[in-house]
Amino acid sequence: TTAEARPKTLPTSALAERAAVVLRDNDTGSLVTASPKLYPHMWSWDAAFIAIGLAQLDIGRAVAELDTLLAAQWSDGMIPHIVFTSATGYFPGPDRWGTDAAPQRPRHVRTSGICQPPVHAIAIRRIVDVARRTSRVDAALAEGFAARVWQRLYRWHRWIIRYRIVDASGLVAIVHGWESGMDNSPRWDEPYSRVVPGTNLPPYARLDVLRVDDPAERPSDDDYDRYLWLIEQLRGVNYEPEAVVNTSDFLVADTFATALFALASDVLAELGEELACDRDQVAELRQWAARARRAVALSCRPDTGMAADRDIRYGNWIATPTLAGFSPLLCGGAGDRAEAALLSTLDGPDWSGHPDLFAAVVPSVSPCARRFDQRRYWRGPQWPVLAWLFSWAFARRGWTAQAARLREQGLRLTADGSFGEYYEPFTGSPLGSTNQSWTAAVVLDWLA
Ligand code: 9WN
């Protein structure tokens, strides 16, 4: 397929209008679902990006979105990866998760029992910044909200420190690929190859494959057996956080989640200073950020300079070339020379500078890698939401030109107004879900 096969490019005003309509249409009143058909619930890291988009429309609605998520926080501090609505079209739903017996669960709403990357402080930062530019009333609203929920965010970060820094790497550990947000990334192939579903895995029927054009855009059935088997293991220990880490067959140190934790801890500390929150807690956050940043820098492979994950159960580094390798660029700490080298790798022909890409947006896996698969989910396609994350982090780090380029190329990718969940890198066609809320949200922010 050639670029000519692409749908039309909408003018900016029409694109923004359409993005707003997507968020409005996916709004149930108290939450914006991740997408209309494929994901009819609230996802933790989606909600953060969605709130950033909502801030361009209505600060009050943006704040309400995060309030809904934070109200589902578990009593130990964990923010669950899914807050379920009453919709039934997604599997695994709340019955399969079986969190109702976990003592830490919220009482008013059903949730999953794992978490997702801690990007929420970034959303609050962005909402406050946007609100300060719109009006005094908005600024007061956003700052009041930030002050009110700051403690909750602190407890979320403390939960990660308490329960998820479990080996000498100092990286944040995950117990399920879903916790990384990059479910079937080749990053997890090796650890998943060692997860052997028991013969007592209860039967199930996938729904996700019915909601996309082609099942080859989604994880495989073998992957799903493993995903579901891990849920059985988590249920087996009733989601008790220490037992989860001790028993899960999947226990991996995630360098990308660690970079986001470092970045978000710094952002939260900064907000804490602005809002005169508890000084000791602010100091703790700074320490956590520094430790996480160091861990990410130490995970970099000497040959490529790219950050790596670590299989904690088996004690080996996983150096598969995925966009997670660029984690140090999000949080800093690797040193100027290493960062410059990593930036040129990012812009180079193996990545965003690959000559055949429709838009110069970092693909989830290098098109030159053996395991690259241009249509399958986290195994090659481009994800606009990640382009936004890098562009925001780059702007914050003062890399204005790189940030602007990512924005421009992210908008090129999304200009047809379909708001794909992810995109085929060579043709730029949307894949997975369309009208995906977080894609609409980041487009709105880019267009502001
Ligand atoms: C499982 C909602 C979520 C995103 C994840 C993405 C996908 C779920 C799924 O959708 O994961 O959590 O069923 O595939 O991988 O990053 O948060 O958009």
GROMACS .gro file of C-alpha atoms and ligand atoms in nm:
model
  466
    1THR     CA    1   0.000   0.000   0.000
    2THR     CA    2   0.122   0.350  -0.067
    3ALA     CA    3   0.063   0.674   0.112
    4GLU     CA    4  -0.189   0.763  -0.162
    5ALA     CA    5  -0.421   0.503  -0.016
    6ARG     CA    6  -0.446   0.717   0.295
    7PRO     CA    7  -0.775   0.876   0.387
    8LYS     CA    8  -0.798   1.251   0.363
    9THR     CA    9  -0.620   1.498   0.587
   10LEU     CA   10  -0.867   1.705   0.785
   11PRO     CA   11  -0.806   2.075   0.837
   12THR     CA   12  -0.690   2.147   1.191
   13SER     CA   13  -1.017   2.297   1.311
   14ALA     CA   14  -1.218   1.998   1.186
   15LEU     CA   15  -0.971   1.759   1.346
   16ALA     CA   16  -1.002   1.932   1.683
   17GLU     CA   17  -1.379   1.934   1.650
   18ARG     CA   18  -1.384   1.561   1.575
   19ALA     CA   19  -1.152   1.484   1.865
   20ALA     CA   20  -1.385   1.671   2.099
   21VAL     CA   21  -1.680   1.474   1.963
   22VAL     CA   22  -1.499   1.145   2.032
   23LEU     CA   23  -1.443   1.239   2.395
   24ARG     CA   24  -1.802   1.354   2.427
   25ASP     CA   25  -1.941   1.039   2.266
   26ASN     CA   26  -1.729   0.811   2.485
   27ASP     CA   27  -1.834   0.997   2.800
   28THR     CA   28  -2.070   0.798   3.022
   29GLY     CA   29  -2.115   1.097   3.253
   30SER     CA   30  -1.867   1.002   3.522
   31LEU     CA   31  -1.597   0.858   3.300
   32VAL     CA   32  -1.479   0.851   2.941
   33THR     CA   33  -1.437   0.492   2.826
   34ALA     CA   34  -1.104   0.403   2.663
   35SER     CA   35  -1.290   0.333   2.338
   36PRO     CA   36  -1.653   0.286   2.237
   37LYS     CA   37  -1.656  -0.086   2.152
   38LEU     CA   38  -1.328  -0.255   2.234
   39TYR     CA   39  -1.275  -0.100   2.578
   40PRO     CA   40  -1.605   0.010   2.739
   41HIS     CA   41  -1.445   0.079   3.082
   42MET     CA   42  -1.195   0.318   3.240
   43TRP     CA   43  -0.825   0.230   3.216
   44SER     CA   44  -0.578   0.383   3.456
   45TRP     CA   45  -0.320   0.533   3.223
   46ASP     CA   46  -0.577   0.608   2.954
   47ALA     CA   47  -0.769   0.814   3.209
   48ALA     CA   48  -0.461   1.029   3.270
   49PHE     CA   49  -0.419   1.110   2.899
   50ILE     CA   50  -0.794   1.150   2.852
   51ALA     CA   51  -0.798   1.406   3.133
   52ILE     CA   52  -0.522   1.598   2.952
   53GLY     CA   53  -0.745   1.614   2.644
   54LEU     CA   54  -1.052   1.706   2.847
   55ALA     CA   55  -0.857   1.997   2.997
   56GLN     CA   56  -0.868   2.159   2.653
   57LEU     CA   57  -1.247   2.148   2.663
   58ASP     CA   58  -1.346   2.188   3.026
   59ILE     CA   59  -1.117   2.190   3.331
   60GLY     CA   60  -1.399   2.077   3.556
   61ARG     CA   61  -1.460   1.769   3.341
   62ALA     CA   62  -1.087   1.689   3.334
   63VAL     CA   63  -1.071   1.704   3.712
   64ALA     CA   64  -1.384   1.488   3.744
   65GLU     CA   65  -1.221   1.220   3.527
   66LEU     CA   66  -0.925   1.185   3.760
   67ASP     CA   67  -1.157   1.201   4.061
   68THR     CA   68  -1.341   0.898   3.926
   69LEU     CA   69  -1.016   0.709   3.886
   70LEU     CA   70  -0.876   0.812   4.222
   71ALA     CA   71  -1.198   0.717   4.399
   72ALA     CA   72  -1.122   0.360   4.289
   73GLN     CA   73  -0.778   0.363   4.452
   74TRP     CA   74  -0.725   0.058   4.671
   75SER     CA   75  -0.679   0.118   5.043
   76ASP     CA   76  -0.311   0.019   5.022
   77GLY     CA   77  -0.250   0.291   4.759
   78MET     CA   78  -0.262   0.096   4.432
   79ILE     CA   79  -0.450   0.258   4.143
   80PRO     CA   80  -0.617  -0.033   3.961
   81HIS     CA   81  -0.565  -0.076   3.589
   82ILE     CA   82  -0.937  -0.103   3.506
   83VAL     CA   83  -1.236   0.062   3.674
   84PHE     CA   84  -1.533  -0.130   3.541
   85THR     CA   85  -1.856   0.025   3.417
   86SER     CA   86  -2.168  -0.191   3.388
   87ALA     CA   87  -2.084  -0.272   3.023
   88THR     CA   88  -2.042  -0.640   2.948
   89GLY     CA   89  -1.860  -0.629   2.615
   90TYR     CA   90  -1.503  -0.671   2.744
   91PHE     CA   91  -1.321  -0.980   2.859
   92PRO     CA   92  -1.184  -1.036   3.124
   93GLY     CA   93  -1.451  -0.849   3.318
   94PRO     CA   94  -1.489  -0.812   3.694
   95ASP     CA   95  -1.611  -1.166   3.760
   96ARG     CA   96  -1.304  -1.318   3.602
   97TRP     CA   97  -1.078  -1.082   3.798
   98GLY     CA   98  -1.253  -1.182   4.119
   99THR     CA   99  -1.123  -0.891   4.322
  100ASP     CA  100  -1.441  -0.873   4.531
  101ALA     CA  101  -1.278  -1.078   4.806
  102ALA     CA  102  -0.963  -0.862   4.828
  103PRO     CA  103  -0.979  -0.656   5.149
  104GLN     CA  104  -0.801  -0.354   4.994
  105ARG     CA  105  -1.050  -0.313   4.709
  106PRO     CA  106  -1.280  -0.009   4.688
  107ARG     CA  107  -1.638  -0.077   4.800
  108HIS     CA  108  -1.841   0.129   4.554
  109VAL     CA  109  -1.696   0.005   4.228
  110ARG     CA  110  -1.543  -0.310   4.078
  111THR     CA  111  -1.189  -0.303   3.947
  112SER     CA  112  -0.915  -0.527   3.813
  113GLY     CA  113  -0.637  -0.628   4.054
  114ILE     CA  114  -0.320  -0.500   3.886
  115CYS     CA  115  -0.190  -0.155   3.796
  116GLN     CA  116  -0.055   0.042   3.499
  117PRO     CA  117   0.228   0.295   3.452
  118PRO     CA  118   0.215   0.590   3.696
  119VAL     CA  119   0.154   0.879   3.457
  120HIS     CA  120  -0.114   1.047   3.668
  121ALA     CA  121   0.100   1.322   3.819
  122ILE     CA  122   0.190   1.422   3.464
  123ALA     CA  123  -0.179   1.466   3.387
  124ILE     CA  124  -0.230   1.684   3.692
  125ARG     CA  125   0.073   1.893   3.598
  126ARG     CA  126  -0.065   1.943   3.248
  127ILE     CA  127  -0.415   2.027   3.370
  128VAL     CA  128  -0.279   2.287   3.613
  129ASP     CA  129  -0.061   2.441   3.342
  130VAL     CA  130  -0.348   2.457   3.092
  131ALA     CA  131  -0.587   2.598   3.351
  132ARG     CA  132  -0.344   2.871   3.451
  133ARG     CA  133  -0.351   2.987   3.093
  134THR     CA  134  -0.727   2.983   3.048
  135SER     CA  135  -0.872   3.177   3.341
  136ARG     CA  136  -0.834   3.252   3.709
  137VAL     CA  137  -1.138   3.046   3.789
  138ASP     CA  138  -0.994   2.747   3.603
  139ALA     CA  139  -0.657   2.794   3.770
  140ALA     CA  140  -0.817   2.793   4.113
  141LEU     CA  141  -1.018   2.485   4.023
  142ALA     CA  142  -0.717   2.290   3.897
  143GLU     CA  143  -0.489   2.395   4.182
  144GLY     CA  144  -0.758   2.317   4.438
  145PHE     CA  145  -0.799   1.974   4.285
  146ALA     CA  146  -0.424   1.910   4.278
  147ALA     CA  147  -0.393   2.007   4.644
  148ARG     CA  148  -0.689   1.785   4.736
  149VAL     CA  149  -0.558   1.471   4.562
  150TRP     CA  150  -0.187   1.519   4.616
  151GLN     CA  151  -0.185   1.282   4.915
  152ARG     CA  152  -0.355   1.013   4.711
  153LEU     CA  153  -0.088   1.042   4.445
  154TYR     CA  154   0.183   1.031   4.708
  155ARG     CA  155   0.030   0.708   4.846
  156TRP     CA  156   0.019   0.560   4.496
  157HIS     CA  157   0.388   0.632   4.446
  158ARG     CA  158   0.464   0.495   4.794
  159TRP     CA  159   0.279   0.174   4.702
  160ILE     CA  160   0.513   0.130   4.407
  161ILE     CA  161   0.818   0.187   4.628
  162ARG     CA  162   0.692  -0.049   4.897
  163TYR     CA  163   0.577  -0.336   4.687
  164ARG     CA  164   0.736  -0.312   4.347
  165ILE     CA  165   1.104  -0.241   4.395
  166VAL     CA  166   1.198  -0.600   4.457
  167ASP     CA  167   1.545  -0.669   4.322
  168ALA     CA  168   1.889  -0.510   4.310
  169SER     CA  169   1.819  -0.346   3.972
  170GLY     CA  170   1.606  -0.089   4.153
  171LEU     CA  171   1.362  -0.096   3.860
  172VAL     CA  172   0.985  -0.107   3.908
  173ALA     CA  173   0.862  -0.467   3.886
  174ILE     CA  174   0.547  -0.579   3.708
  175VAL     CA  175   0.359  -0.906   3.755
  176HIS     CA  176   0.164  -0.904   3.429
  177GLY     CA  177   0.238  -0.769   3.080
  178TRP     CA  178  -0.085  -0.566   3.111
  179GLU     CA  179   0.082  -0.369   3.390
  180SER     CA  180   0.334  -0.235   3.139
  181GLY     CA  181   0.054  -0.107   2.915
  182MET     CA  182   0.241  -0.279   2.627
  183ASP     CA  183   0.073  -0.615   2.660
  184ASN     CA  184   0.231  -0.828   2.388
  185SER     CA  185   0.551  -0.631   2.331
  186PRO     CA  186   0.846  -0.854   2.236
  187ARG     CA  187   0.994  -0.723   2.562
  188TRP     CA  188   0.785  -0.987   2.735
  189ASP     CA  189   0.829  -1.281   2.496
  190GLU     CA  190   1.094  -1.451   2.705
  191PRO     CA  191   0.930  -1.409   3.044
  192TYR     CA  192   0.597  -1.522   2.896
  193SER     CA  193   0.760  -1.826   2.737
  194ARG     CA  194   0.821  -1.945   3.091
  195VAL     CA  195   0.463  -1.895   3.205
  196VAL     CA  196   0.294  -2.230   3.157
  197PRO     CA  197  -0.085  -2.220   3.192
  198GLY     CA  198  -0.216  -2.494   3.418
  199THR     CA  199  -0.458  -2.753   3.288
  200ASN     CA  200  -0.707  -2.613   3.539
  201LEU     CA  201  -0.724  -2.277   3.355
  202PRO     CA  202  -1.099  -2.210   3.349
  203PRO     CA  203  -1.240  -2.188   2.996
  204TYR     CA  204  -1.305  -1.850   2.842
  205ALA     CA  205  -1.401  -1.679   2.518
  206ARG     CA  206  -1.216  -1.377   2.387
  207LEU     CA  207  -1.422  -1.075   2.284
  208ASP     CA  208  -1.143  -0.843   2.173
  209VAL     CA  209  -1.082  -1.028   1.846
  210LEU     CA  210  -1.447  -0.976   1.750
  211ARG     CA  211  -1.413  -0.598   1.778
  212VAL     CA  212  -1.123  -0.538   1.536
  213ASP     CA  213  -1.104  -0.577   1.158
  214ASP     CA  214  -0.843  -0.850   1.174
  215PRO     CA  215  -0.748  -1.070   1.474
  216ALA     CA  216  -0.385  -1.043   1.358
  217GLU     CA  217  -0.389  -0.687   1.501
  218ARG     CA  218  -0.434  -0.831   1.852
  219PRO     CA  219  -0.230  -1.065   2.076
  220SER     CA  220  -0.246  -1.438   1.992
  221ASP     CA  221  -0.458  -1.702   2.168
  222ASP     CA  222  -0.142  -1.845   2.326
  223ASP     CA  223  -0.070  -1.502   2.470
  224TYR     CA  224  -0.422  -1.485   2.611
  225ASP     CA  225  -0.390  -1.823   2.784
  226ARG     CA  226  -0.090  -1.685   2.967
  227TYR     CA  227  -0.258  -1.354   3.049
  228LEU     CA  228  -0.553  -1.544   3.197
  229TRP     CA  229  -0.334  -1.790   3.381
  230LEU     CA  230  -0.159  -1.505   3.560
  231ILE     CA  231  -0.497  -1.376   3.674
  232GLU     CA  232  -0.563  -1.720   3.830
  233GLN     CA  233  -0.233  -1.689   4.016
  234LEU     CA  234  -0.318  -1.339   4.140
  235ARG     CA  235  -0.661  -1.452   4.252
  236GLY     CA  236  -0.499  -1.746   4.428
  237VAL     CA  237  -0.330  -1.507   4.673
  238ASN     CA  238  -0.628  -1.273   4.685
  239TYR     CA  239  -0.425  -0.984   4.540
  240GLU     CA  240  -0.218  -0.944   4.857
  241PRO     CA  241   0.069  -0.732   4.718
  242GLU     CA  242   0.363  -0.915   4.877
  243ALA     CA  243   0.223  -1.258   4.798
  244VAL     CA  244   0.161  -1.147   4.440
  245VAL     CA  245   0.529  -1.066   4.392
  246ASN     CA  246   0.634  -1.389   4.564
  247THR     CA  247   0.415  -1.618   4.361
  248SER     CA  248   0.355  -1.475   4.014
  249ASP     CA  249   0.528  -1.672   3.738
  250PHE     CA  250   0.579  -1.342   3.561
  251LEU     CA  251   0.800  -1.100   3.752
  252VAL     CA  252   0.986  -0.852   3.538
  253ALA     CA  253   1.165  -0.524   3.610
  254ASP     CA  254   1.017  -0.271   3.364
  255THR     CA  255   1.256   0.005   3.263
  256PHE     CA  256   0.986   0.213   3.090
  257ALA     CA  257   0.753   0.208   3.393
  258THR     CA  258   1.054   0.302   3.604
  259ALA     CA  259   1.133   0.602   3.384
  260LEU     CA  260   0.773   0.716   3.409
  261PHE     CA  261   0.783   0.666   3.784
  262ALA     CA  262   1.097   0.881   3.805
  263LEU     CA  263   0.948   1.153   3.587
  264ALA     CA  264   0.611   1.149   3.763
  265SER     CA  265   0.771   1.147   4.110
  266ASP     CA  266   0.965   1.461   4.019
  267VAL     CA  267   0.654   1.622   3.879
  268LEU     CA  268   0.460   1.533   4.192
  269ALA     CA  269   0.734   1.672   4.413
  270GLU     CA  270   0.733   1.994   4.210
  271LEU     CA  271   0.355   2.023   4.245
  272GLY     CA  272   0.393   1.952   4.617
  273GLU     CA  273   0.633   2.244   4.647
  274GLU     CA  274   0.401   2.477   4.457
  275LEU     CA  275   0.105   2.376   4.669
  276ALA     CA  276   0.295   2.374   4.999
  277CYS     CA  277   0.234   2.005   5.068
  278ASP     CA  278   0.417   1.803   5.334
  279ARG     CA  279   0.789   1.878   5.300
  280ASP     CA  280   0.911   1.539   5.415
  281GLN     CA  281   0.692   1.369   5.161
  282VAL     CA  282   0.816   1.602   4.889
  283ALA     CA  283   1.173   1.512   4.986
  284GLU     CA  284   1.088   1.142   4.974
  285LEU     CA  285   0.947   1.179   4.624
  286ARG     CA  286   1.266   1.349   4.511
  287GLN     CA  287   1.467   1.059   4.650
  288TRP     CA  288   1.247   0.802   4.484
  289ALA     CA  289   1.281   0.988   4.155
  290ALA     CA  290   1.659   0.999   4.184
  291ARG     CA  291   1.681   0.629   4.264
  292ALA     CA  292   1.453   0.533   3.978
  293ARG     CA  293   1.645   0.753   3.734
  294ARG     CA  294   1.968   0.585   3.838
  295ALA     CA  295   1.813   0.242   3.793
  296VAL     CA  296   1.702   0.330   3.439
  297ALA     CA  297   2.051   0.460   3.353
  298LEU     CA  298   2.209   0.143   3.493
  299SER     CA  299   1.978  -0.071   3.281
  300CYS     CA  300   2.131   0.071   2.961
  301ARG     CA  301   2.317  -0.188   2.755
  302PRO     CA  302   2.679  -0.095   2.687
  303ASP     CA  303   2.661  -0.190   2.316
  304THR     CA  304   2.346   0.000   2.215
  305GLY     CA  305   2.296   0.249   2.495
  306MET     CA  306   1.932   0.142   2.509
  307ALA     CA  307   1.760   0.072   2.839
  308ALA     CA  308   1.665  -0.289   2.910
  309ASP     CA  309   1.416  -0.478   3.122
  310ARG     CA  310   1.516  -0.756   3.358
  311ASP     CA  311   1.352  -1.091   3.411
  312ILE     CA  312   1.364  -1.106   3.789
  313ARG     CA  313   1.257  -1.470   3.817
  314TYR     CA  314   1.537  -1.586   3.589
  315GLY     CA  315   1.792  -1.312   3.653
  316ASN     CA  316   1.866  -1.202   3.298
  317TRP     CA  317   1.850  -0.875   3.107
  318ILE     CA  318   1.605  -0.850   2.816
  319ALA     CA  319   1.756  -0.629   2.550
  320THR     CA  320   1.490  -0.666   2.277
  321PRO     CA  321   1.489  -0.343   2.071
  322THR     CA  322   1.159  -0.174   2.150
  323LEU     CA  323   1.075   0.189   2.217
  324ALA     CA  324   1.118   0.119   2.588
  325GLY     CA  325   1.490   0.133   2.515
  326PHE     CA  326   1.451   0.513   2.491
  327SER     CA  327   1.327   0.536   2.852
  328PRO     CA  328   1.628   0.741   2.973
  329LEU     CA  329   1.519   1.022   2.742
  330LEU     CA  330   1.198   1.054   2.943
  331CYS     CA  331   1.353   1.083   3.286
  332GLY     CA  332   1.717   1.182   3.234
  333GLY     CA  333   2.007   1.052   3.439
  334ALA     CA  334   2.205   0.869   3.171
  335GLY     CA  335   2.448   1.157   3.112
  336ASP     CA  336   2.475   1.404   2.825
  337ARG     CA  337   2.681   1.190   2.588
  338ALA     CA  338   2.468   0.882   2.634
  339GLU     CA  339   2.154   1.090   2.582
  340ALA     CA  340   2.286   1.253   2.266
  341ALA     CA  341   2.371   0.909   2.126
  342LEU     CA  342   2.028   0.776   2.219
  343LEU     CA  343   1.858   1.076   2.059
  344SER     CA  344   2.041   1.015   1.735
  345THR     CA  345   1.946   0.647   1.746
  346LEU     CA  346   1.585   0.757   1.793
  347ASP     CA  347   1.600   0.985   1.489
  348GLY     CA  348   1.807   0.739   1.288
  349PRO     CA  349   1.711   0.493   1.011
  350ASP     CA  350   1.636   0.203   1.247
  351TRP     CA  351   1.367   0.404   1.425
  352SER     CA  352   1.179   0.730   1.356
  353GLY     CA  353   1.408   0.811   1.063
  354HIS     CA  354   1.334   0.486   0.880
  355PRO     CA  355   1.288   0.596   0.517
  356ASP     CA  356   0.965   0.402   0.462
  357LEU     CA  357   0.766   0.540   0.756
  358PHE     CA  358   0.455   0.739   0.675
  359ALA     CA  359   0.521   0.968   0.973
  360ALA     CA  360   0.844   1.007   1.170
  361VAL     CA  361   0.693   0.877   1.492
  362VAL     CA  362   0.881   0.620   1.696
  363PRO     CA  363   0.738   0.274   1.622
  364SER     CA  364   0.680   0.033   1.912
  365VAL     CA  365   0.948  -0.198   1.770
  366SER     CA  366   1.224  -0.112   1.525
  367PRO     CA  367   1.120  -0.194   1.166
  368CYS     CA  368   1.467  -0.346   1.132
  369ALA     CA  369   1.420  -0.589   1.421
  370ARG     CA  370   1.354  -0.957   1.363
  371ARG     CA  371   1.038  -0.957   1.569
  372PHE     CA  372   0.889  -0.646   1.409
  373ASP     CA  373   0.530  -0.706   1.299
  374GLN     CA  374   0.381  -0.397   1.138
  375ARG     CA  375   0.015  -0.465   1.222
  376ARG     CA  376   0.022  -0.649   1.551
  377TYR     CA  377  -0.044  -0.421   1.844
  378TRP     CA  378   0.270  -0.356   2.051
  379ARG     CA  379   0.496  -0.544   1.810
  380GLY     CA  380   0.557  -0.269   1.552
  381PRO     CA  381   0.274  -0.017   1.506
  382GLN     CA  382   0.302   0.347   1.613
  383TRP     CA  383   0.104   0.467   1.913
  384PRO     CA  384   0.020   0.841   1.906
  385VAL     CA  385  -0.017   0.849   2.283
  386LEU     CA  386   0.348   0.749   2.325
  387ALA     CA  387   0.455   1.011   2.075
  388TRP     CA  388   0.272   1.263   2.294
  389LEU     CA  389   0.447   1.135   2.605
  390PHE     CA  390   0.788   1.171   2.447
  391SER     CA  391   0.700   1.513   2.305
  392TRP     CA  392   0.581   1.637   2.645
  393ALA     CA  393   0.890   1.501   2.821
  394PHE     CA  394   1.119   1.650   2.556
  395ALA     CA  395   0.955   1.991   2.589
  396ARG     CA  396   0.999   1.972   2.964
  397ARG     CA  397   1.364   1.887   2.919
  398GLY     CA  398   1.410   2.192   2.698
  399TRP     CA  399   1.447   1.996   2.373
  400THR     CA  400   1.209   2.224   2.194
  401ALA     CA  401   1.290   2.129   1.835
  402GLN     CA  402   1.255   1.755   1.901
  403ALA     CA  403   0.930   1.812   2.087
  404ALA     CA  404   0.789   2.022   1.802
  405ARG     CA  405   0.886   1.762   1.545
  406LEU     CA  406   0.716   1.483   1.737
  407ARG     CA  407   0.404   1.693   1.763
  408GLU     CA  408   0.408   1.771   1.393
  409GLN     CA  409   0.464   1.407   1.295
  410GLY     CA  410   0.209   1.283   1.550
  411LEU     CA  411  -0.044   1.513   1.389
  412ARG     CA  412   0.051   1.387   1.046
  413LEU     CA  413  -0.023   1.034   1.163
  414THR     CA  414  -0.360   1.123   1.312
  415ALA     CA  415  -0.479   1.382   1.059
  416ASP     CA  416  -0.743   1.155   0.903
  417GLY     CA  417  -0.959   1.198   1.213
  418SER     CA  418  -1.019   0.826   1.273
  419PHE     CA  419  -0.831   0.835   1.607
  420GLY     CA  420  -0.689   0.489   1.572
  421GLU     CA  421  -0.560   0.308   1.873
  422TYR     CA  422  -0.235   0.244   1.684
  423TYR     CA  423  -0.113   0.290   1.326
  424GLU     CA  424   0.054   0.083   1.058
  425PRO     CA  425   0.393   0.255   1.026
  426PHE     CA  426   0.438   0.236   0.648
  427THR     CA  427   0.088   0.328   0.532
  428GLY     CA  428  -0.029   0.528   0.830
  429SER     CA  429  -0.359   0.338   0.840
  430PRO     CA  430  -0.539   0.315   1.172
  431LEU     CA  431  -0.542  -0.024   1.349
  432GLY     CA  432  -0.717  -0.175   1.650
  433SER     CA  433  -0.997   0.042   1.776
  434THR     CA  434  -1.102   0.369   1.615
  435ASN     CA  435  -1.235   0.667   1.810
  436GLN     CA  436  -0.986   0.567   2.080
  437SER     CA  437  -1.019   0.828   2.355
  438TRP     CA  438  -0.654   0.877   2.442
  439THR     CA  439  -0.565   0.932   2.076
  440ALA     CA  440  -0.834   1.201   2.049
  441ALA     CA  441  -0.711   1.348   2.377
  442VAL     CA  442  -0.349   1.387   2.275
  443VAL     CA  443  -0.450   1.533   1.940
  444LEU     CA  444  -0.656   1.795   2.125
  445ASP     CA  445  -0.358   1.880   2.341
  446TRP     CA  446  -0.127   1.899   2.040
  447LEU     CA  447  -0.368   2.131   1.861
  448ALA     CA  448  -0.409   2.367   2.156
  4499WN     C1  449  -0.550  -0.469   2.859
  4499WN     C2  450  -0.694   0.054   2.703
  4499WN     C3  451  -0.579  -0.042   2.714
  4499WN     C4  452  -0.443   0.030   2.724
  4499WN     C5  453  -0.325  -0.064   2.708
  4499WN     C6  454  -0.345  -0.147   2.583
  4499WN     C7  455  -0.478  -0.220   2.587
  4499WN     C8  456  -0.589  -0.392   2.732
  4499WN     C9  457  -0.636  -0.491   2.628
  4499WN     O1  458  -0.584  -0.129   2.601
  4499WN     O2  459  -0.473  -0.316   2.691
  4499WN     O3  460  -0.522  -0.381   2.964
  4499WN     O4  461  -0.739  -0.553   2.650
  4499WN     O5  462  -0.570  -0.506   2.525
  4499WN     O6  463  -0.239  -0.236   2.565
  4499WN     O7  464  -0.205   0.007   2.705
  4499WN     O8  465  -0.434   0.095   2.846
  4499WN     O9  466  -0.674   0.144   2.598
   0.00000   0.00000   0.00000
